[in-house]
CSV table of C-alpha atoms in Angstrom, one decimal:
chain,number,residue,atom,x,y,z
A,130,GLY,CA,-13.1,4.0,6.9
A,131,ASN,CA,-13.8,3.6,3.2
A,132,SER,CA,-13.0,0.5,1.3
A,133,VAL,CA,-13.4,-1.1,-2.2
A,134,THR,CA,-13.6,-4.8,-2.8
A,135,GLN,CA,-13.2,-6.3,-6.3
A,136,MET,CA,-13.5,-9.8,-7.5
A,137,GLU,CA,-10.1,-11.5,-7.7
A,138,GLY,CA,-8.5,-12.3,-11.0
A,139,PRO,CA,-7.3,-13.2,-13.4
A,140,VAL,CA,-10.4,-13.3,-15.5
A,141,THR,CA,-9.8,-15.1,-18.7
A,142,LEU,CA,-12.3,-14.8,-21.5
A,143,SER,CA,-12.5,-15.5,-25.2
A,144,GLU,CA,-12.9,-12.6,-27.7
A,145,GLU,CA,-16.5,-11.4,-28.0
A,146,ALA,CA,-17.5,-12.9,-24.6
A,147,PHE,CA,-19.5,-11.0,-22.0
A,148,LEU,CA,-17.6,-9.4,-19.2
A,149,THR,CA,-18.6,-8.6,-15.6
A,150,ILE,CA,-16.2,-7.5,-13.0
A,151,ASN,CA,-17.8,-7.1,-9.6
A,152,CYS,CA,-17.1,-4.1,-7.3
A,153,THR,CA,-18.6,-3.3,-3.9
A,154,TYR,CA,-17.8,-0.5,-1.6
A,155,THR,CA,-18.1,0.7,2.0
A,156,ALA,CA,-18.3,4.4,2.6
A,157,THR,CA,-19.8,6.5,5.4
A,158,GLY,CA,-21.0,9.3,3.1
A,159,TYR,CA,-22.0,9.6,-0.6
A,160,PRO,CA,-19.1,8.7,-2.8
A,161,SER,CA,-18.4,9.2,-6.4
A,162,LEU,CA,-17.4,6.0,-8.1
A,163,PHE,CA,-14.8,5.3,-10.8
A,164,TRP,CA,-13.4,2.6,-12.9
A,165,TYR,CA,-9.7,3.0,-14.0
A,166,VAL,CA,-7.8,0.8,-16.4
A,167,GLN,CA,-4.1,0.1,-16.4
A,168,TYR,CA,-2.5,-1.3,-19.5
A,169,PRO,CA,0.9,-3.1,-19.2
A,170,GLY,CA,3.7,-0.7,-18.4
A,171,GLU,CA,1.4,2.3,-18.2
A,172,GLY,CA,-0.3,4.4,-15.5
A,173,LEU,CA,-4.0,4.6,-14.8
A,174,GLN,CA,-6.6,5.8,-17.2
A,175,LEU,CA,-10.1,6.8,-16.2
A,176,LEU,CA,-12.5,4.5,-17.9
A,177,LEU,CA,-15.9,5.8,-16.6
A,178,LYS,CA,-17.4,7.4,-13.6
A,179,ALA,CA,-20.7,8.0,-11.7
A,180,THR,CA,-21.3,10.6,-9.1
A,181,LYS,CA,-24.7,9.8,-7.7
A,182,ALA,CA,-27.0,6.8,-7.1
A,183,ASP,CA,-28.6,5.2,-10.3
A,184,ASP,CA,-26.2,7.1,-12.6
A,185,LYS,CA,-24.7,4.9,-15.3
A,186,GLY,CA,-21.2,5.6,-16.5
A,187,SER,CA,-20.2,4.4,-20.0
A,188,ASN,CA,-17.2,4.6,-22.3
A,189,LYS,CA,-15.7,2.4,-25.1
A,190,GLY,CA,-18.5,-0.2,-24.7
A,191,PHE,CA,-18.0,-0.5,-21.0
A,192,GLU,CA,-20.7,0.5,-18.5
A,193,ALA,CA,-21.3,0.5,-14.8
A,194,THR,CA,-24.4,1.5,-12.7
A,195,TYR,CA,-24.1,3.1,-9.3
A,196,ARG,CA,-26.3,1.0,-7.0
A,197,LYS,CA,-26.6,2.5,-3.6
A,198,GLU,CA,-29.0,-0.2,-2.3
A,199,THR,CA,-26.4,-2.9,-2.9
A,200,THR,CA,-23.3,-0.6,-2.6
A,201,SER,CA,-22.1,-1.9,-5.9
A,202,PHE,CA,-20.6,-0.6,-9.2
A,203,HIS,CA,-20.1,-3.6,-11.4
A,204,LEU,CA,-18.2,-3.2,-14.7
A,205,GLU,CA,-19.8,-4.8,-17.8
A,206,LYS,CA,-19.0,-5.1,-21.5
A,207,GLY,CA,-21.1,-7.0,-24.0
A,208,SER,CA,-18.3,-8.2,-26.2
A,209,VAL,CA,-14.6,-8.0,-25.2
A,210,GLN,CA,-11.7,-7.7,-27.5
A,211,VAL,CA,-8.1,-8.8,-27.1
A,212,SER,CA,-7.1,-5.1,-26.7
A,213,ASP,CA,-9.2,-4.9,-23.5
A,214,SER,CA,-6.6,-7.1,-21.8
A,215,ALA,CA,-5.5,-5.0,-18.8
A,216,VAL,CA,-5.9,-4.5,-15.1
A,217,TYR,CA,-9.2,-2.8,-14.0
A,218,PHE,CA,-9.5,-0.9,-10.7
A,219,CYS,CA,-12.6,0.2,-9.0
A,220,ALA,CA,-12.3,3.4,-6.9
A,221,LEU,CA,-14.2,5.9,-4.9
A,222,ILE,CA,-14.0,9.4,-3.6
A,223,GLU,CA,-16.2,10.2,-0.6
A,224,ASN,CA,-17.7,13.6,-1.4
A,225,ASN,CA,-17.6,15.0,2.2
A,226,ALA,CA,-14.2,13.6,3.3
A,227,GLY,CA,-11.5,15.1,1.1
A,228,ASN,CA,-10.1,14.2,-2.2
A,229,MET,CA,-8.4,10.9,-1.7
A,230,LEU,CA,-9.1,8.1,-4.1
A,231,THR,CA,-9.6,4.7,-2.5
A,232,PHE,CA,-8.9,1.8,-4.8
A,233,GLY,CA,-9.8,-1.8,-4.9
A,234,GLY,CA,-7.0,-4.4,-5.4
A,235,GLY,CA,-7.5,-4.6,-9.2
A,236,THR,CA,-8.8,-7.3,-11.5
A,237,ARG,CA,-6.6,-8.6,-14.3
A,238,LEU,CA,-8.5,-9.4,-17.5
A,239,MET,CA,-7.0,-11.6,-20.2
A,240,VAL,CA,-8.8,-11.9,-23.5
A,241,LYS,CA,-7.8,-14.7,-25.8
A,242,PRO,CA,-8.4,-14.6,-29.6
B,89,ASP,CA,-1.6,19.1,-24.6
B,90,ALA,CA,0.8,17.2,-22.5
B,91,GLY,CA,-0.7,15.0,-19.8
B,92,VAL,CA,0.8,14.3,-16.5
B,93,THR,CA,4.5,13.7,-16.8
B,94,GLN,CA,6.7,12.0,-14.2
B,95,SER,CA,10.5,11.6,-13.9
B,96,PRO,CA,12.4,9.5,-13.8
B,97,THR,CA,10.6,6.5,-15.2
B,98,HIS,CA,12.8,3.9,-13.4
B,99,LEU,CA,15.1,4.3,-10.4
B,100,ILE,CA,17.2,1.9,-8.4
B,101,LYS,CA,18.3,2.9,-4.9
B,102,THR,CA,20.0,1.3,-2.0
B,103,ARG,CA,18.5,0.8,1.5
B,104,GLY,CA,18.9,3.9,3.6
B,105,GLN,CA,19.3,6.3,0.7
B,106,GLN,CA,17.0,9.2,-0.1
B,107,VAL,CA,15.0,9.6,-3.4
B,108,THR,CA,13.2,12.5,-5.1
B,109,LEU,CA,10.5,11.9,-7.7
B,110,ARG,CA,9.0,14.6,-9.8
B,111,CYS,CA,5.7,15.3,-11.4
B,112,SER,CA,4.3,18.0,-13.8
B,113,PRO,CA,0.5,18.2,-13.8
B,114,LYS,CA,-1.7,18.3,-16.8
B,115,SER,CA,-2.1,21.8,-18.2
B,116,GLY,CA,-4.7,23.7,-16.3
B,117,HIS,CA,-4.6,21.5,-13.2
B,118,ASP,CA,-3.6,22.9,-9.8
B,119,THR,CA,-3.9,19.9,-7.5
B,120,VAL,CA,-1.4,17.0,-7.3
B,121,SER,CA,-1.8,13.7,-5.5
B,122,TRP,CA,0.8,11.0,-5.0
B,123,TYR,CA,0.0,7.2,-4.8
B,124,GLN,CA,2.1,4.2,-4.1
B,125,GLN,CA,1.3,1.0,-6.0
B,126,ALA,CA,2.9,-2.2,-4.8
B,127,LEU,CA,3.2,-5.0,-7.2
B,128,GLY,CA,-0.1,-6.7,-7.8
B,129,GLN,CA,-2.1,-4.3,-5.6
B,130,GLY,CA,-4.2,-1.2,-6.0
B,131,PRO,CA,-2.7,2.3,-5.5
B,132,GLN,CA,-2.5,3.7,-2.0
B,133,PHE,CA,-2.9,7.4,-1.4
B,134,ILE,CA,0.2,9.1,0.1
B,135,PHE,CA,-0.8,12.8,0.1
B,136,GLN,CA,-2.2,15.7,-1.9
B,137,TYR,CA,-0.9,19.2,-2.5
B,138,TYR,CA,-2.9,22.3,-3.4
B,139,GLU,CA,-1.7,25.9,-3.2
B,140,GLU,CA,1.8,24.6,-2.2
B,141,GLU,CA,0.5,23.0,0.9
B,142,GLU,CA,-0.2,19.4,1.9
B,143,ARG,CA,-4.0,19.3,2.1
B,144,GLN,CA,-4.6,15.6,2.9
B,145,ARG,CA,-2.4,12.7,3.9
B,146,GLY,CA,-2.8,9.0,3.9
B,147,ASN,CA,-1.4,6.4,6.2
B,148,PHE,CA,2.3,6.9,5.4
B,149,PRO,CA,5.2,7.6,7.7
B,150,ASP,CA,7.0,11.0,7.9
B,151,ARG,CA,9.8,9.5,5.8
B,152,PHE,CA,7.5,10.4,2.9
B,153,SER,CA,7.4,14.2,2.3
B,154,GLY,CA,6.5,16.4,-0.6
B,155,HIS,CA,6.5,19.8,-2.1
B,156,GLN,CA,4.5,21.8,-4.6
B,157,PHE,CA,6.0,24.6,-6.5
B,158,PRO,CA,4.3,27.8,-7.8
B,159,ASN,CA,3.9,26.3,-11.2
B,160,TYR,CA,1.9,23.4,-9.6
B,161,SER,CA,4.6,20.8,-10.3
B,162,SER,CA,5.4,18.6,-7.3
B,163,GLU,CA,8.1,16.4,-5.8
B,164,LEU,CA,7.8,13.3,-3.6
B,165,ASN,CA,10.8,12.7,-1.3
B,166,VAL,CA,11.4,9.4,0.6
B,167,ASN,CA,14.1,9.3,3.2
B,168,ALA,CA,15.8,6.2,4.7
B,169,LEU,CA,14.6,3.9,2.0
B,170,LEU,CA,13.4,0.4,3.0
B,171,LEU,CA,13.1,-2.6,0.8
B,172,GLY,CA,9.3,-2.3,1.2
B,173,ASP,CA,9.3,1.1,-0.5
B,174,SER,CA,9.9,-0.7,-3.8
B,175,ALA,CA,6.8,0.2,-5.8
B,176,LEU,CA,5.3,2.1,-8.7
B,177,TYR,CA,4.8,5.7,-7.6
B,178,LEU,CA,1.9,7.5,-9.4
B,179,CYS,CA,1.2,11.1,-9.6
B,180,ALA,CA,-2.3,12.3,-10.4
B,181,SER,CA,-3.4,15.8,-11.2
B,182,SER,CA,-6.8,17.5,-11.1
B,183,TRP,CA,-8.5,20.8,-11.0
B,184,ASN,CA,-9.4,21.8,-7.5
B,185,GLU,CA,-12.8,23.0,-8.5
B,186,ARG,CA,-13.6,19.5,-9.9
B,187,VAL,CA,-11.7,17.2,-7.6
B,188,PHE,CA,-14.7,14.9,-7.2
B,189,THR,CA,-14.9,14.2,-10.9
B,190,GLU,CA,-11.7,12.7,-12.2
B,191,ALA,CA,-7.9,12.7,-11.7
B,192,PHE,CA,-5.4,12.2,-14.5
B,193,PHE,CA,-2.5,9.9,-13.8
B,194,GLY,CA,1.0,9.9,-15.1
B,195,GLN,CA,2.8,6.7,-16.2
B,196,GLY,CA,4.6,6.4,-12.9
B,197,THR,CA,8.1,6.0,-11.5
B,198,ARG,CA,9.2,2.5,-10.8
B,199,LEU,CA,11.4,2.6,-7.7
B,200,THR,CA,13.4,-0.5,-6.8
B,201,VAL,CA,15.2,-0.5,-3.4
B,202,VAL,CA,18.0,-3.1,-3.1
């Protein structure tokens, strides 16, 4: 079956530091890949997405590139802010196997001033 | 434009009881999915409804059932509650023609079973 593996948190960074959150996936088909963010006490918000190999998703300074050869979709940001503190989830939908999102376990990011 | 709305926001139930959670999808969306998010974990897919029928189901027992109404809103019912059912229940809506692009999530219902 499909699965998503994320680096375990928490990840603690100082403001303006560079962020990388690793995500790798297993899928039998050709998935679409997503990063969702969950702020404290809230639901999930779509951060960015990529639907085919070599696509780069980007939003709010975050970006991730769909790497089929390494089955990865790592999230990066050049300069984090305190307001980026949240839990980040990598997820996939396999395009030929229904509409179910499969999520990773989440990575908590804490940014200190 | 209202996004996905869920009710109630918090709920406390006793073991063995039954619970109903409600979801109104984002305007223009016709597909509703439900997820269970245990504390400190990623969401797990329960099922999805489209055209008032369950289209896909995750690995959840039959105690979990649902319904979709003609206005696309949806309910999640859980019978014979167990302590392990305590979680954040998330509803997500999407447009059937674009299900592979993105789903919009509500803020969730926090269910506590005591």
